[in-house]
């Protein structure tokens, strides 16, 4: 019998990834064998190291620099033109560092997701690792969520928790979290591309189809 791919080019969704810098989450998505096509990587910074990684993977890249525009609205209008050229099913923010206005977010409602380096709703915004260390929390982590106009408060798709260790610096903690980011972001995109994600009636919670939910308990520091 002929091999029948589960995702042929008709059903396969396409995604555009937005970056601002290093691009390690983008790289994790590119190397995850996702059931979708990465149509393009767009950066708001010409010097983003992630652009070269995307090019090495044969992905189309484009720079839309916010510095070329007088305000957020005109920057976002240009960004939307760049994105819409690819008609993506999903736009994935991967270390994208510009806050998006309600107008832009509305245009991509339900198909715009972000990875954030904290266990939301704790530590939205910037400098999450330093703030978590300052508070002395013992568990920290990362979150993939749908983007809404409420910054870092959109419906949560998946989270990973890591222990905070006594001698952690923002850098060592960030590295421990980043390893988990690279695991959960491809998982979230995989679910999206398979149409496994939906929102509950009030649009606040993500429900998962056809996915078992065992999970494990993390206690930090561990019990002795
Ligand atoms: N936009 C909306 N509307 N909602 C979200 O949840 C968003 C978003 C845009 C980006 C990523 C986010 C994060 O994961 C993200 C989520 C940048 C800033 C920020 O303050 C805050 C949150 C996030 C990304 N940016 C400064 C700004 O003025 C610029 C900082 C810089 O360029 O270094 O846009 O944390
Ligand atoms: C990641 O830790 C990501 O969660 C975070 O920046 C890093 C980007 O790394 N995102 C934000 O803080 C968004 N405000 P990467 O470019 O190597 O993926």
XYZ file of N, CA and C and ligand atoms in Angstrom:
725
model
N 0.846 -1.196 0.000
C 0.000 0.000 0.000
C 0.884 1.251 0.000
N 0.408 2.251 -0.711
C 1.195 3.472 -0.803
C 1.206 4.205 0.541
N 2.359 4.728 0.906
C 2.464 5.500 2.156
C 1.611 6.756 2.046
N 0.732 6.917 2.985
C -0.147 8.087 2.951
C 0.233 9.055 4.074
N 0.852 10.177 3.711
C 1.263 11.103 4.761
C 0.046 11.667 5.484
N 0.199 11.861 6.799
C -0.907 12.389 7.585
C -1.158 13.851 7.217
N -0.102 14.566 6.878
C -0.257 15.966 6.514
C 0.282 16.184 5.107
N -0.600 16.204 4.118
C -0.145 16.492 2.773
C -0.083 18.008 2.615
N 0.337 18.456 1.439
C 0.551 19.892 1.269
C -0.751 20.688 1.243
N -1.867 19.982 1.160
C -3.145 20.690 1.203
C -3.535 20.993 2.643
N -3.392 19.989 3.515
C -3.834 20.180 4.902
C -2.760 20.789 5.795
N -1.527 20.729 5.353
C -0.424 21.212 6.189
C -0.549 22.709 6.447
N -0.513 23.091 7.697
C -0.591 24.515 8.012
C 0.780 25.159 7.815
N 0.768 26.476 7.664
C 2.047 27.173 7.545
C 2.174 28.185 8.675
N 3.405 28.422 9.064
C 3.628 29.368 10.157
C 4.704 30.390 9.782
N 4.559 31.566 10.360
C 5.591 32.604 10.278
C 6.095 32.834 11.692
N 7.429 32.892 11.849
C 8.037 33.086 13.165
C 8.617 34.491 13.243
N 8.288 35.202 14.308
C 8.839 36.544 14.526
C 9.903 36.488 15.619
N 11.075 37.067 15.328
C 12.166 37.075 16.295
C 12.714 38.500 16.462
N 13.524 38.658 17.508
C 14.263 39.914 17.681
C 15.744 39.681 17.905
N 16.143 38.444 18.220
C 17.524 38.243 18.649
C 18.091 36.885 18.311
N 18.545 36.205 19.362
C 19.289 34.954 19.257
C 18.589 33.884 18.433
N 17.307 33.720 18.659
C 16.541 32.786 17.842
C 16.654 31.327 18.236
N 16.981 31.043 19.501
C 17.103 29.631 19.868
C 15.740 28.941 19.910
N 14.705 29.655 20.288
C 13.363 29.043 20.238
C 12.923 28.816 18.797
N 13.212 29.782 17.933
C 12.957 29.596 16.500
C 13.673 28.357 15.996
N 14.946 28.214 16.387
C 15.737 27.060 15.960
C 15.109 25.755 16.451
N 14.627 25.765 17.689
C 13.968 24.566 18.221
C 12.743 24.220 17.372
N 12.011 25.244 16.925
C 10.842 24.986 16.070
C 11.276 24.444 14.706
N 12.346 25.029 14.158
C 12.802 24.593 12.827
C 13.299 23.154 12.851
N 13.826 22.716 13.986
C 14.452 21.394 14.057
C 13.554 20.338 14.673
N 12.285 20.686 14.891
C 11.392 19.766 15.618
C 10.590 18.847 14.707
N 10.775 18.920 13.401
C 9.966 18.068 12.520
C 8.478 18.257 12.730
N 8.050 19.497 12.718
C 6.649 19.809 12.977
C 5.775 19.444 11.779
N 4.513 19.147 12.031
C 3.608 18.827 10.928
C 3.078 20.086 10.256
N 3.954 21.052 10.042
C 3.566 22.286 9.362
C 4.793 22.825 8.648
N 4.564 23.841 7.827
C 5.634 24.409 7.033
C 6.004 25.762 7.612
N 7.293 25.996 7.876
C 7.706 27.330 8.312
C 7.919 28.159 7.051
N 7.011 29.108 6.801
C 7.037 29.873 5.565
C 8.102 30.956 5.598
N 8.305 31.569 6.765
C 9.267 32.663 6.842
C 9.598 32.998 8.284
N 10.749 33.626 8.452
C 11.164 34.185 9.738
C 11.352 35.685 9.535
N 10.686 36.476 10.365
C 10.759 37.930 10.238
C 11.327 38.505 11.528
N 12.290 39.424 11.404
C 12.919 40.049 12.570
C 12.702 41.558 12.538
N 12.535 42.150 13.698
C 12.464 43.615 13.755
C 13.852 44.226 13.928
N 14.880 43.356 13.975
C 16.255 43.837 14.073
C 17.102 43.182 12.983
N 17.810 44.026 12.219
C 18.645 43.520 11.128
C 19.799 42.679 11.661
N 20.219 42.949 12.916
C 21.388 42.249 13.464
C 21.000 41.025 14.308
N 19.771 40.565 14.204
C 19.362 39.398 14.993
C 20.138 38.153 14.540
N 20.908 37.520 15.448
C 21.668 36.310 15.079
C 20.769 35.189 14.548
N 19.520 35.182 14.954
C 18.593 34.136 14.502
C 18.376 34.125 12.996
N 18.560 35.270 12.340
C 18.328 35.335 10.888
C 19.250 34.375 10.138
N 20.518 34.312 10.566
C 21.479 33.429 9.886
C 21.109 31.963 10.105
N 20.597 31.654 11.289
C 20.174 30.270 11.564
C 19.031 29.892 10.629
N 18.079 30.801 10.469
C 16.943 30.530 9.581
C 17.428 30.321 8.151
N 18.364 31.184 7.711
C 18.889 31.060 6.344
C 19.579 29.716 6.148
N 20.332 29.288 7.148
C 20.975 27.969 7.063
C 19.961 26.850 6.904
N 18.764 27.069 7.425
C 17.709 26.056 7.290
C 16.907 26.248 5.997
N 17.333 27.200 5.167
C 16.644 27.414 3.902
C 15.299 28.091 4.038
N 15.103 28.820 5.139
C 13.837 29.508 5.368
C 13.960 30.950 4.880
N 12.924 31.463 4.238
C 12.900 32.861 3.803
C 12.959 33.774 5.015
N 13.776 34.820 4.936
C 13.860 35.765 6.046
C 13.577 37.175 5.566
N 13.136 38.001 6.491
C 12.865 39.393 6.165
C 13.074 40.227 7.422
N 13.536 41.458 7.227
C 13.694 42.391 8.343
C 12.679 43.510 8.177
N 11.894 43.745 9.219
C 11.036 44.932 9.278
C 11.465 45.673 10.538
N 12.317 46.677 10.357
C 12.914 47.351 11.512
C 11.971 48.410 12.071
N 11.687 48.297 13.375
C 10.792 49.284 13.988
C 11.397 50.681 13.918
N 12.736 50.737 13.788
C 13.396 52.057 13.747
C 13.101 52.807 12.452
N 12.633 52.112 11.444
C 12.315 52.769 10.173
C 10.938 53.421 10.175
N 10.227 53.304 11.315
C 8.853 53.814 11.340
C 8.660 54.772 12.500
N 7.843 55.802 12.308
C 7.701 56.845 13.330
C 6.931 56.383 14.571
N 6.053 55.385 14.431
C 5.275 54.954 15.594
C 4.930 53.469 15.486
N 4.369 52.928 16.563
C 4.039 51.504 16.602
C 3.061 51.103 15.495
N 2.084 51.992 15.255
C 1.048 51.666 14.264
C 1.639 51.454 12.877
N 2.530 52.371 12.472
C 3.074 52.242 11.112
C 4.057 51.064 11.034
N 4.792 50.815 12.117
C 5.662 49.634 12.153
C 4.825 48.372 12.002
N 3.748 48.305 12.751
C 2.910 47.104 12.712
C 2.199 46.938 11.373
N 1.861 48.047 10.736
C 1.240 47.959 9.409
C 2.218 47.298 8.442
N 3.492 47.705 8.502
C 4.508 47.108 7.630
C 4.752 45.648 7.998
N 4.747 45.362 9.290
C 4.938 43.987 9.754
C 3.798 43.103 9.245
N 2.578 43.626 9.302
C 1.417 42.851 8.859
C 1.496 42.556 7.360
N 1.963 43.534 6.579
C 2.129 43.315 5.137
C 3.121 42.169 4.901
N 4.240 42.210 5.651
C 5.273 41.177 5.500
C 4.723 39.799 5.871
N 3.963 39.744 6.948
C 3.392 38.461 7.397
C 2.359 37.953 6.398
N 1.467 38.851 5.961
C 0.317 38.422 5.165
C 0.708 37.945 3.772
N 1.885 38.319 3.338
C 2.425 37.809 2.082
C 2.456 36.278 2.096
N 2.603 35.701 3.284
C 2.725 34.246 3.411
C 1.407 33.581 3.816
N 0.379 34.386 4.086
C -0.925 33.832 4.479
C -0.788 32.720 5.515
N -0.053 32.956 6.604
C 0.181 31.861 7.550
C -1.058 31.523 8.374
N -1.138 30.259 8.774
C -2.191 29.841 9.701
C -1.848 30.251 11.125
N -0.527 30.392 11.376
C -0.074 30.682 12.741
C 1.101 31.653 12.688
N 1.108 32.614 13.606
C 2.251 33.501 13.779
C 2.820 33.224 15.169
N 4.090 32.812 15.226
C 4.701 32.425 16.493
C 5.769 33.438 16.882
N 5.571 34.120 18.008
C 6.587 35.033 18.536
C 7.636 34.205 19.260
N 8.903 34.376 18.885
C 9.978 33.590 19.512
C 11.083 34.548 19.940
N 10.939 35.096 21.142
C 11.880 36.119 21.584
C 11.656 37.416 20.838
N 10.421 37.670 20.455
C 10.072 38.927 19.779
C 9.824 39.977 20.856
N 10.517 41.112 20.757
C 10.588 42.025 21.901
C 9.795 43.320 21.756
N 8.890 43.411 20.798
C 8.056 44.613 20.678
C 6.640 44.311 21.134
N 6.142 45.130 22.021
C 4.739 45.002 22.433
C 3.849 45.307 21.231
N 2.804 44.528 21.068
C 1.917 44.668 19.914
C 0.611 45.353 20.327
N 0.144 46.268 19.490
C -1.062 47.025 19.826
C -2.306 46.141 19.639
N -3.412 46.540 20.287
C -4.663 45.771 20.174
C -5.094 45.554 18.722
N -4.865 46.539 17.871
C -5.220 46.409 16.453
C -4.523 45.243 15.780
N -3.218 45.166 15.996
C -2.419 44.100 15.396
C -2.841 42.745 15.954
N -3.000 42.703 17.265
C -3.380 41.451 17.918
C -4.738 40.966 17.392
N -5.679 41.899 17.205
C -7.018 41.524 16.730
C -6.956 40.911 15.336
N -6.058 41.435 14.514
C -5.935 40.933 13.141
C -5.551 39.451 13.120
N -4.776 39.017 14.123
C -4.294 37.629 14.156
C -4.910 36.831 15.308
N -6.069 37.258 15.734
C -6.705 36.620 16.886
C -6.862 35.111 16.690
N -6.412 34.353 17.693
C -6.544 32.900 17.631
C -5.446 32.227 16.829
N -4.568 33.017 16.220
C -3.457 32.407 15.473
C -2.137 33.130 15.725
N -2.034 33.686 16.933
C -0.812 34.383 17.350
C -0.424 33.854 18.730
N 0.766 33.251 18.824
C 1.189 32.685 20.108
C 2.578 33.184 20.484
N 2.895 33.068 21.775
C 4.163 33.591 22.300
C 4.734 32.613 23.314
N 6.067 32.589 23.415
C 6.691 31.892 24.539
C 7.266 32.922 25.486
N 6.931 32.760 26.761
C 7.334 33.732 27.777
C 8.104 33.031 28.885
N 9.237 33.635 29.333
C 10.089 32.954 30.308
C 9.648 33.135 31.761
N 8.420 32.770 32.069
C 7.964 32.680 33.468
C 6.717 31.822 33.503
N 6.315 31.452 34.715
C 5.050 30.741 34.890
C 3.947 31.789 35.003
N 3.389 32.185 33.879
C 2.327 33.201 33.890
C 1.123 32.667 34.674
N 0.338 33.529 35.351
C 0.379 34.987 35.260
C 1.439 35.656 36.139
N 2.342 34.904 36.749
C 3.420 35.552 37.495
C 4.494 36.066 36.531
N 5.055 37.185 36.840
C 6.210 37.717 36.108
C 5.973 37.900 34.608
N 4.930 38.603 34.270
C 4.804 39.085 32.904
C 5.863 40.147 32.664
N 5.996 40.587 31.421
C 6.935 41.677 31.130
C 8.376 41.221 31.048
N 9.296 42.108 31.409
C 10.719 41.871 31.178
C 11.447 41.467 32.467
N 12.680 41.007 32.343
C 13.541 40.665 33.489
C 12.913 39.654 34.426
N 12.301 38.652 33.857
C 11.528 37.702 34.665
C 12.398 36.913 35.638
N 13.601 36.516 35.188
C 14.425 35.648 36.038
C 14.961 36.410 37.253
N 15.430 37.643 37.043
C 15.927 38.457 38.154
C 14.808 38.729 39.153
N 13.596 38.973 38.648
C 12.476 39.267 39.553
C 12.079 38.029 40.350
N 12.103 36.874 39.705
C 11.765 35.629 40.412
C 12.793 35.344 41.502
N 14.081 35.559 41.193
C 15.134 35.328 42.186
C 14.980 36.278 43.369
N 14.658 37.509 43.080
C 14.503 38.518 44.117
C 13.377 38.143 45.077
N 12.323 37.557 44.544
C 11.185 37.160 45.374
C 11.434 35.860 46.135
N 12.491 35.139 45.779
C 12.776 33.888 46.480
C 11.832 32.756 46.137
N 11.166 32.814 44.987
C 10.299 31.682 44.618
C 11.171 30.447 44.406
N 10.614 29.284 44.677
C 11.381 28.041 44.562
C 11.094 27.309 43.259
N 10.051 27.736 42.568
C 9.713 27.141 41.274
C 9.479 28.263 40.274
N 10.067 28.101 39.105
C 9.960 29.117 38.053
C 9.735 28.344 36.751
N 9.664 29.013 35.622
C 9.452 28.231 34.413
C 9.112 29.069 33.212
N 8.340 28.493 32.304
C 8.014 29.162 31.049
C 6.625 28.763 30.598
N 6.072 29.599 29.713
C 4.672 29.474 29.304
C 4.539 29.746 27.811
N 3.763 28.921 27.113
C 3.335 29.258 25.756
C 1.861 29.645 25.840
N 1.539 30.805 25.270
C 0.161 31.299 25.393
C -0.283 31.992 24.114
N -1.590 32.045 23.907
C -2.134 32.869 22.839
C -1.941 34.330 23.231
N -1.619 35.158 22.263
C -1.428 36.583 22.515
C -2.764 37.298 22.406
N -3.063 38.075 23.447
C -4.220 38.966 23.415
C -3.695 40.374 23.679
N -4.602 41.359 23.689
C -4.104 42.724 23.916
C -3.729 42.924 25.386
N -4.079 41.972 26.246
C -3.676 42.020 27.649
C -2.293 41.375 27.754
N -1.247 42.176 27.793
C 0.136 41.707 27.681
C 0.436 40.513 28.601
N 0.899 39.436 28.017
C 1.295 38.225 28.744
C 0.154 37.601 29.546
N -1.089 37.870 29.165
C -2.229 37.290 29.883
C -3.176 36.509 28.992
N -2.748 36.178 27.779
C -3.625 35.406 26.898
C -3.750 33.966 27.380
N -4.717 33.218 26.813
C -4.964 31.831 27.220
C -3.709 30.958 27.136
N -3.468 30.199 28.211
C -2.249 29.402 28.356
C -2.388 28.044 27.676
N -1.402 27.690 26.851
C -1.407 26.411 26.131
C -0.624 25.351 26.884
N 0.585 25.684 27.326
C 1.432 24.702 28.018
C 2.442 25.457 28.868
N 2.817 24.861 29.998
C 3.839 25.448 30.864
C 4.820 24.375 31.299
N 6.053 24.791 31.610
C 7.046 23.893 32.202
C 7.609 24.571 33.440
N 7.795 23.787 34.504
C 8.323 24.318 35.762
C 9.706 23.758 36.016
N 10.573 24.594 36.558
C 11.925 24.154 36.945
C 12.180 24.614 38.379
N 13.058 23.901 39.096
C 13.409 24.354 40.439
C 14.311 25.581 40.369
N 14.155 26.473 41.320
C 15.114 27.568 41.504
C 16.117 27.089 42.544
N 17.409 27.149 42.219
C 18.441 26.651 43.127
C 19.077 27.803 43.889
N 19.637 27.463 45.047
C 20.094 28.490 45.971
C 21.166 29.409 45.375
N 22.040 28.850 44.562
C 23.105 29.690 44.017
C 22.800 30.228 42.621
N 21.540 30.149 42.222
C 21.191 30.629 40.887
C 21.473 32.114 40.713
N 21.924 32.455 39.513
C 21.965 33.838 39.058
C 20.873 33.928 37.981
N 20.526 35.145 37.565
C 19.561 35.243 36.466
C 20.007 34.414 35.260
N 21.314 34.321 35.051
C 21.826 33.595 33.880
C 21.664 32.081 34.022
N 22.004 31.542 35.197
C 21.885 30.083 35.354
C 20.412 29.670 35.352
N 19.579 30.509 35.950
C 18.144 30.207 35.970
C 17.566 30.304 34.554
N 17.975 31.340 33.816
C 17.495 31.503 32.435
C 17.860 30.291 31.592
N 19.075 29.766 31.793
C 19.517 28.618 30.995
C 18.669 27.386 31.305
N 18.340 27.193 32.606
C 17.501 26.039 32.988
C 16.102 26.182 32.396
N 15.573 27.394 32.403
C 14.237 27.627 31.831
C 14.270 27.448 30.311
N 15.342 27.969 29.677
C 15.422 27.954 28.211
C 15.382 26.523 27.662
N 16.058 25.596 28.368
C 16.001 24.189 27.928
C 14.569 23.702 27.834
N 13.740 24.121 28.791
C 12.339 23.688 28.782
C 11.534 24.445 27.727
N 11.894 25.707 27.478
C 11.236 26.456 26.395
C 11.364 25.690 25.084
N 12.566 25.147 24.876
C 12.831 24.451 23.612
C 12.050 23.143 23.507
N 11.519 22.652 24.630
C 10.688 21.443 24.598
C 9.217 21.784 24.438
N 8.763 22.818 25.162
C 7.308 23.060 25.148
C 6.847 23.862 23.938
N 7.727 24.690 23.344
C 7.243 25.493 22.206
C 6.928 24.587 20.999
N 7.853 23.676 20.632
C 7.488 22.762 19.543
C 6.229 21.935 19.855
N 6.053 21.542 21.114
C 4.846 20.792 21.470
C 3.588 21.626 21.233
N 3.622 22.883 21.655
C 2.454 23.756 21.474
C 2.138 23.954 19.991
N 3.167 24.182 19.195
C 2.945 24.393 17.754
C 2.429 23.110 17.108
N 2.969 21.982 17.533
C 2.489 20.691 17.035
C 0.989 20.548 17.296
N 0.547 20.827 18.510
C -0.885 20.733 18.835
C -1.700 21.690 17.978
N -1.207 22.914 17.827
C -1.940 23.888 17.014
C -2.106 23.360 15.588
N -1.004 22.861 15.030
C -1.035 22.426 13.631
C -1.930 21.209 13.431
N -2.104 20.400 14.452
C -3.007 19.254 14.382
C -4.445 19.607 14.733
N -4.701 20.899 14.991
C -6.047 21.338 15.393
C -6.490 20.721 16.704
N -5.569 20.512 17.608
C -5.920 19.933 18.914
C -6.322 20.989 19.945
N -6.049 22.267 19.628
C -6.306 23.332 20.608
C -7.637 24.008 20.326
N -8.436 24.227 21.390
C -9.581 25.114 21.234
C -9.765 25.902 22.515
N -10.577 26.943 22.435
C -10.814 27.781 23.609
C -12.146 27.401 24.237
N -12.261 27.514 25.546
C -13.530 27.234 26.218
C -14.533 28.342 25.907
N -15.747 28.203 26.435
C -16.854 29.093 26.052
C -16.525 30.567 26.285
N -15.911 30.897 27.413
C -15.625 32.321 27.623
C -14.297 32.764 27.008
N -13.656 31.876 26.245
C -12.475 32.272 25.492
C -11.236 32.497 26.334
N -11.266 32.051 27.603
C -10.130 32.343 28.484
C -9.197 31.161 28.671
N -9.725 29.952 28.483
C -8.932 28.760 28.755
C -8.749 27.925 27.493
N -7.550 27.346 27.377
C -7.277 26.467 26.249
C -7.656 25.040 26.634
N -8.421 24.392 25.780
C -8.774 22.984 25.967
C -8.029 22.171 24.923
N -7.631 20.971 25.340
C -6.812 20.107 24.486
C -7.602 18.880 24.061
N -7.655 18.630 22.762
C -8.282 17.408 22.255
C -7.261 16.295 22.171
N -7.690 15.077 22.477
C -6.885 13.887 22.159
C -5.486 13.901 22.765
N -5.333 14.514 23.927
C -4.022 14.510 24.562
C -4.173 14.031 26.000
N -3.421 12.996 26.361
C -3.422 12.548 27.755
C -2.694 13.576 28.600
N -3.067 13.661 29.864
C -2.497 14.716 30.701
C -1.946 14.158 32.003
N -0.931 13.303 31.927
C -0.376 12.770 33.166
C 0.378 13.841 33.973
N 1.456 14.397 33.438
C 2.225 15.398 34.188
C 2.877 14.778 35.409
N 3.794 15.494 36.015
C 4.419 15.018 37.241
C 4.548 16.185 38.208
N 4.647 15.845 39.495
C 4.781 16.882 40.518
C 6.238 17.310 40.647
N 6.436 18.607 40.720
C 7.765 19.135 41.028
C 7.700 19.772 42.408
N 8.531 19.278 43.330
C 8.651 19.895 44.647
C 10.071 20.432 44.764
N 10.199 21.709 45.079
C 11.539 22.298 45.159
C 11.650 23.205 46.377
N 12.692 23.061 47.208
C 13.685 21.981 47.167
C 12.995 20.640 47.410
N 13.615 19.564 47.007
C 12.985 18.249 47.134
C 12.754 17.842 48.576
N 11.830 16.905 48.815
C 11.600 16.379 50.159
C 12.772 15.500 50.547
N 13.087 15.463 51.829
C 14.258 14.667 52.248
C 13.773 13.584 53.175
N 1.911 41.947 22.585
C 0.717 41.771 23.173
N -0.262 42.592 22.817
N 0.466 40.795 24.057
C 1.460 39.968 24.421
O 1.182 39.038 25.322
C 2.750 40.122 23.867
C 2.935 41.147 22.932
C 4.192 41.363 22.355
C 5.258 40.604 22.731
C 6.304 38.924 24.199
C 6.553 39.471 25.597
C 7.162 38.459 26.511
O 7.018 37.270 26.291
C 5.097 39.609 23.691
C 3.845 39.343 24.248
C 8.361 42.677 24.896
C 7.986 43.478 25.956
C 8.460 44.908 26.066
O 8.277 45.545 27.093
C 7.124 42.936 26.896
C 6.666 41.644 26.768
C 7.058 40.855 25.694
C 7.919 41.369 24.760
N 9.058 45.475 24.993
C 9.522 46.854 24.886
C 8.521 47.668 24.056
O 8.456 48.883 24.290
C 10.828 46.935 24.154
C 11.923 46.174 24.837
C 13.113 45.941 23.916
O 13.047 46.275 22.717
O 14.096 45.373 24.423
O 7.855 47.119 23.161
O 7.760 38.862 27.535
C 13.545 33.418 25.523
O 13.872 33.072 26.853
C 12.116 33.894 25.455
O 11.251 33.199 26.310
C 12.266 35.301 25.918
O 13.484 35.768 25.393
C 14.314 34.654 25.090
C 14.561 34.639 23.609
O 15.541 33.694 23.303
N 11.188 36.103 25.459
C 10.900 37.255 26.032
O 11.453 37.642 27.029
C 9.839 38.018 25.349
N 9.715 39.259 26.004
P 15.689 33.145 21.827
O 15.789 34.347 20.909
O 16.961 32.377 21.860
O 14.490 32.298 21.520
